[in-house]
Amino acid sequence: MVSRTIPVDDFDLVLFGATGDLASRKILPSLYRRFLAGQVPPTARIIGAARSEMDDEGFRGLVREALDSFVSAGKRQEQAIADFLAQCSYIPVDAKGDGGWDRLKESVRDEAVKAFYFSVAPSLFGPLAQRLRSHGIACENSRLVVEKPFGVDLESARKLNADLAASFDEHQIYRIDHFLGKETVQNLMAVRFANVLFEPLWNERYVDHVQITVAETVGVGGRGAYYDTAGAMRDMVQNHLMQLLCLTAMEPPTHFDADMLRDEKLKVIRALDPLTPAEIVRGQYKEGPDGPSYLDDAENPQSRTESYVALKVSISNWRWKGTPFYLRTGKRMTRRLSEIVIQFKETPHSIFDRDEGSSANALTIRLQPDEGIDLSVTIKEPGPGGMRLVNVPLDMTFADALGPDGEEIPDAYERLIMDVIRGNQTLFMRGDEVEAAWAWTDPIIEGWIDRGAQPYKYAQGSSGPEEAMMLMHRDGRRWRELDV
Ligand code: NAP
């Protein structure tokens, strides 16, 4: 199957935080790959901005290093890199000062789409937005992209929303959650809403439960001090896992339209029940062969912040009442894996003997490491020997099924940046959605702080604390093995 590249309008993209880690690991390489795909018009401008003093050539050197480090060798073509670098320039700008803004104003065009990417600390979102407006740089054709974390609780998220709203309309604001840019996440919507097969079964009558897992093998390492102020609940659940839950649980929107889709996600968040302490398990990794303990990484021996959390979440609406969603995410786990599993119920009556095997289907949507979808179906084990049942996967790994010669699936950032240029907000979070997510999350966090709850310890390279296994065992269910 040949991939289609849809042309985009001419644009100027100003990358605030252009000298930072995210810019070099993700944003600049993604822009280059879209350039290679023919989606960056030759007149488009990529303007780096940060406080560091450097000229265009200095910045191009930085971009070159980023491409050398984070673009695969097969895609590093000398002429293309030279052409791409020629479209990059740099302006020193301080988000909290006045220098550089007039030059920036002269460097961007009113007739092109103007995208301002805030790859900086959230405390700078307000000052940047305000200066873009007061210096007359922003106009109706401008778009703002903001990175996570979008607040640390409801109050701070409201403040960020208010700061941005003072200078930009909601239809100009693109809050990034890179999970939403993943091919599989969009495929979840295609599978649900472009096939007649699944939607009739997608409810409490046929689905026993849903599992959403985001497991990482890395620890909190170099960003331990920051992470210790957040924890797994704020860092992963409030945004990424909640988004996955919403897309799995939401009603079909009338159209695949940004606001209609986000309206449906918002309804799911509002239907989430508050959690009881018995529905929450938190953990911290112990010292292990791969590195120090969480407490050492966080440089806080008294820390009660969780590097792992498992939750049993209930949705009070007609579709899902009685079907739990189990969520888990953690660091230093046995395997890097992100997936959603829709575990269907057993057949209401089996015509086969019990010892011939069970017949519960599961639909697994894998986000990483290899994006794909598989459906486990029960069939007869081939060969003589009577009617023995076996579960086999109907597997669709995208890298195999799509793309000639194993063409790479575009990085989530590539799709999301191009969606910004196209003015398509479908895969970005709306302000009210983020606030609703915090409104559900805040009491959970406040609850365990008030109770003085200590996280359980778990071994590095494991599936998390034993107590998380019990969360499901109590209900007669079990987590999918991480290391299969
Ligand atoms: P970083 O490496 O610390 O980079 C921060 C950038 O902001 C630098 O370019 C810095 O350049 C610039 N900056 C700092 N103060 C400034 C000011 N007053 N005015 C203008 N520019 C200023 O941070 P990062 O890891 O790239 O992260 C950027 C944002 O993305 C953060 O909000 C982070 O939470 C989020 N994020 C990062 C990742 C990741 O993997 N890194 C993932 C998800 C989200 P100068 O010092 O030259 O000014």
Tab-separated table of N, CA and C in Angstrom, residues 228 230-234 237 275 277-285 294 302-311 327 329-330 444-458 464-468 471:
chain	number	residue	atom	x	y	z
A	228	ASP	N	9.544	13.530	41.141
A	228	ASP	CA	9.087	13.347	42.524
A	228	ASP	C	7.978	14.329	42.893
A	230	ALA	N	5.670	15.016	40.759
A	230	ALA	CA	4.522	14.636	39.927
A	230	ALA	C	4.031	13.231	40.284
A	231	GLY	N	4.809	12.194	39.937
A	231	GLY	CA	4.389	10.814	40.162
A	231	GLY	C	3.610	10.292	38.963
A	232	ALA	N	3.390	8.978	38.975
A	232	ALA	CA	2.788	8.314	37.814
A	232	ALA	C	1.377	8.829	37.523
A	233	MET	N	0.653	9.175	38.581
A	233	MET	CA	-0.732	9.615	38.377
A	233	MET	C	-0.784	10.909	37.557
A	234	ARG	N	0.060	11.867	37.931
A	234	ARG	CA	0.051	13.140	37.199
A	234	ARG	C	0.783	13.023	35.861
A	237	VAL	N	-1.208	9.077	34.047
A	237	VAL	CA	-2.628	8.699	34.063
A	237	VAL	C	-3.514	9.866	33.642
A	275	LEU	N	-12.774	7.178	42.923
A	275	LEU	CA	-12.174	5.889	43.309
A	275	LEU	C	-12.162	5.728	44.830
A	277	PRO	N	-10.180	3.833	48.147
A	277	PRO	CA	-8.788	3.413	48.368
A	277	PRO	C	-8.528	1.981	47.894
A	278	ALA	N	-9.541	1.105	47.978
A	278	ALA	CA	-9.344	-0.302	47.577
A	278	ALA	C	-9.153	-0.435	46.066
A	279	GLU	N	-9.456	0.625	45.332
A	279	GLU	CA	-9.332	0.546	43.870
A	279	GLU	C	-8.025	1.162	43.362
A	280	ILE	N	-7.122	1.461	44.297
A	280	ILE	CA	-5.868	2.133	43.944
A	280	ILE	C	-4.698	1.341	44.520
A	281	VAL	N	-3.692	1.046	43.695
A	281	VAL	CA	-2.447	0.469	44.210
A	281	VAL	C	-1.296	1.319	43.687
A	282	ARG	N	-0.451	1.778	44.609
A	282	ARG	CA	0.696	2.579	44.179
A	282	ARG	C	1.981	1.862	44.554
A	283	GLY	N	3.018	2.068	43.775
A	283	GLY	CA	4.281	1.389	44.060
A	283	GLY	C	5.489	2.270	43.800
A	284	GLN	N	6.611	1.828	44.377
A	284	GLN	CA	7.914	2.463	44.115
A	284	GLN	C	8.909	1.344	43.838
A	285	TYR	N	9.738	1.501	42.821
A	285	TYR	CA	10.689	0.414	42.535
A	285	TYR	C	11.834	0.400	43.534
A	294	TYR	N	13.909	3.918	43.534
A	294	TYR	CA	13.198	5.162	43.241
A	294	TYR	C	13.628	6.254	44.214
A	302	GLN	N	12.453	10.170	51.941
A	302	GLN	CA	11.120	10.150	52.577
A	302	GLN	C	9.993	10.132	51.538
A	303	SER	N	10.339	10.092	50.267
A	303	SER	CA	9.311	10.304	49.244
A	303	SER	C	8.185	9.271	49.304
A	304	ARG	N	6.948	9.741	49.125
A	304	ARG	CA	5.794	8.846	48.999
A	304	ARG	C	5.210	8.916	47.583
A	305	THR	N	5.980	9.477	46.670
A	305	THR	CA	5.514	9.595	45.285
A	305	THR	C	5.582	8.225	44.612
A	306	GLU	N	4.599	7.932	43.766
A	306	GLU	CA	4.532	6.617	43.131
A	306	GLU	C	5.224	6.604	41.769
A	307	SER	N	6.014	5.538	41.535
A	307	SER	CA	6.567	5.326	40.195
A	307	SER	C	5.720	4.295	39.459
A	308	TYR	N	4.684	3.803	40.149
A	308	TYR	CA	3.763	2.819	39.576
A	308	TYR	C	2.390	3.106	40.146
A	309	VAL	N	1.368	2.971	39.320
A	309	VAL	CA	0.007	3.035	39.857
A	309	VAL	C	-0.899	2.113	39.048
A	310	ALA	N	-1.775	1.420	39.766
A	310	ALA	CA	-2.802	0.597	39.117
A	310	ALA	C	-4.148	1.026	39.681
A	311	LEU	N	-5.143	1.136	38.809
A	311	LEU	CA	-6.457	1.625	39.226
A	311	LEU	C	-7.553	0.743	38.646
A	327	LEU	N	-6.392	0.195	34.863
A	327	LEU	CA	-5.314	1.006	34.290
A	327	LEU	C	-4.038	0.741	35.084
A	329	THR	N	0.361	1.783	35.069
A	329	THR	CA	1.541	2.365	34.417
A	329	THR	C	2.676	2.390	35.424
A	330	GLY	N	3.887	2.161	34.966
A	330	GLY	CA	5.002	2.175	35.900
A	330	GLY	C	6.342	2.256	35.208
A	444	ILE	N	-8.348	12.016	44.033
A	444	ILE	CA	-7.653	10.727	44.204
A	444	ILE	C	-6.298	10.986	44.857
A	445	ILE	N	-5.576	11.971	44.313
A	445	ILE	CA	-4.247	12.288	44.852
A	445	ILE	C	-4.378	12.862	46.272
A	446	GLU	N	-5.336	13.789	46.433
A	446	GLU	CA	-5.524	14.374	47.783
A	446	GLU	C	-5.866	13.279	48.780
A	447	GLY	N	-6.643	12.291	48.344
A	447	GLY	CA	-7.058	11.192	49.226
A	447	GLY	C	-5.869	10.432	49.764
A	448	TRP	N	-4.934	10.071	48.883
A	448	TRP	CA	-3.818	9.281	49.417
A	448	TRP	C	-2.831	10.138	50.205
A	449	ILE	N	-2.786	11.423	49.882
A	449	ILE	CA	-1.938	12.300	50.712
A	449	ILE	C	-2.565	12.400	52.114
A	450	ASP	N	-3.866	12.629	52.183
A	450	ASP	CA	-4.550	12.743	53.486
A	450	ASP	C	-4.418	11.462	54.303
A	451	ARG	N	-4.483	10.324	53.643
A	451	ARG	CA	-4.378	9.041	54.373
A	451	ARG	C	-2.940	8.718	54.753
A	452	GLY	N	-2.000	9.481	54.214
A	452	GLY	CA	-0.583	9.219	54.472
A	452	GLY	C	-0.154	7.885	53.883
A	453	ALA	N	-0.791	7.501	52.767
A	453	ALA	CA	-0.552	6.159	52.211
A	453	ALA	C	0.874	6.023	51.672
A	454	GLN	N	1.507	4.909	52.031
A	454	GLN	CA	2.860	4.599	51.549
A	454	GLN	C	2.748	3.726	50.308
A	455	PRO	N	3.509	4.017	49.258
A	455	PRO	CA	3.499	3.110	48.104
A	455	PRO	C	4.128	1.759	48.468
A	456	TYR	N	3.655	0.680	47.831
A	456	TYR	CA	4.288	-0.635	48.021
A	456	TYR	C	5.582	-0.682	47.217
A	457	LYS	N	6.524	-1.501	47.684
A	457	LYS	CA	7.786	-1.641	46.937
A	457	LYS	C	7.636	-2.741	45.890
A	458	TYR	N	8.275	-2.576	44.755
A	458	TYR	CA	8.283	-3.659	43.762
A	458	TYR	C	9.680	-3.803	43.177
A	464	GLY	N	5.246	-4.987	38.659
A	464	GLY	CA	4.693	-4.067	39.660
A	464	GLY	C	4.458	-4.799	40.967
A	465	PRO	N	3.900	-4.098	41.958
A	465	PRO	CA	3.725	-4.728	43.268
A	465	PRO	C	2.691	-5.865	43.242
A	466	GLU	N	2.884	-6.840	44.121
A	466	GLU	CA	1.944	-7.962	44.265
A	466	GLU	C	0.515	-7.464	44.454
A	467	GLU	N	0.379	-6.384	45.222
A	467	GLU	CA	-0.954	-5.865	45.543
A	467	GLU	C	-1.721	-5.479	44.276
A	468	ALA	N	-0.977	-5.111	43.218
A	468	ALA	CA	-1.656	-4.767	41.955
A	468	ALA	C	-2.232	-6.023	41.307
A	471	LEU	N	-5.491	-6.670	42.943
A	471	LEU	CA	-6.567	-5.770	42.492
A	471	LEU	C	-7.473	-6.483	41.484
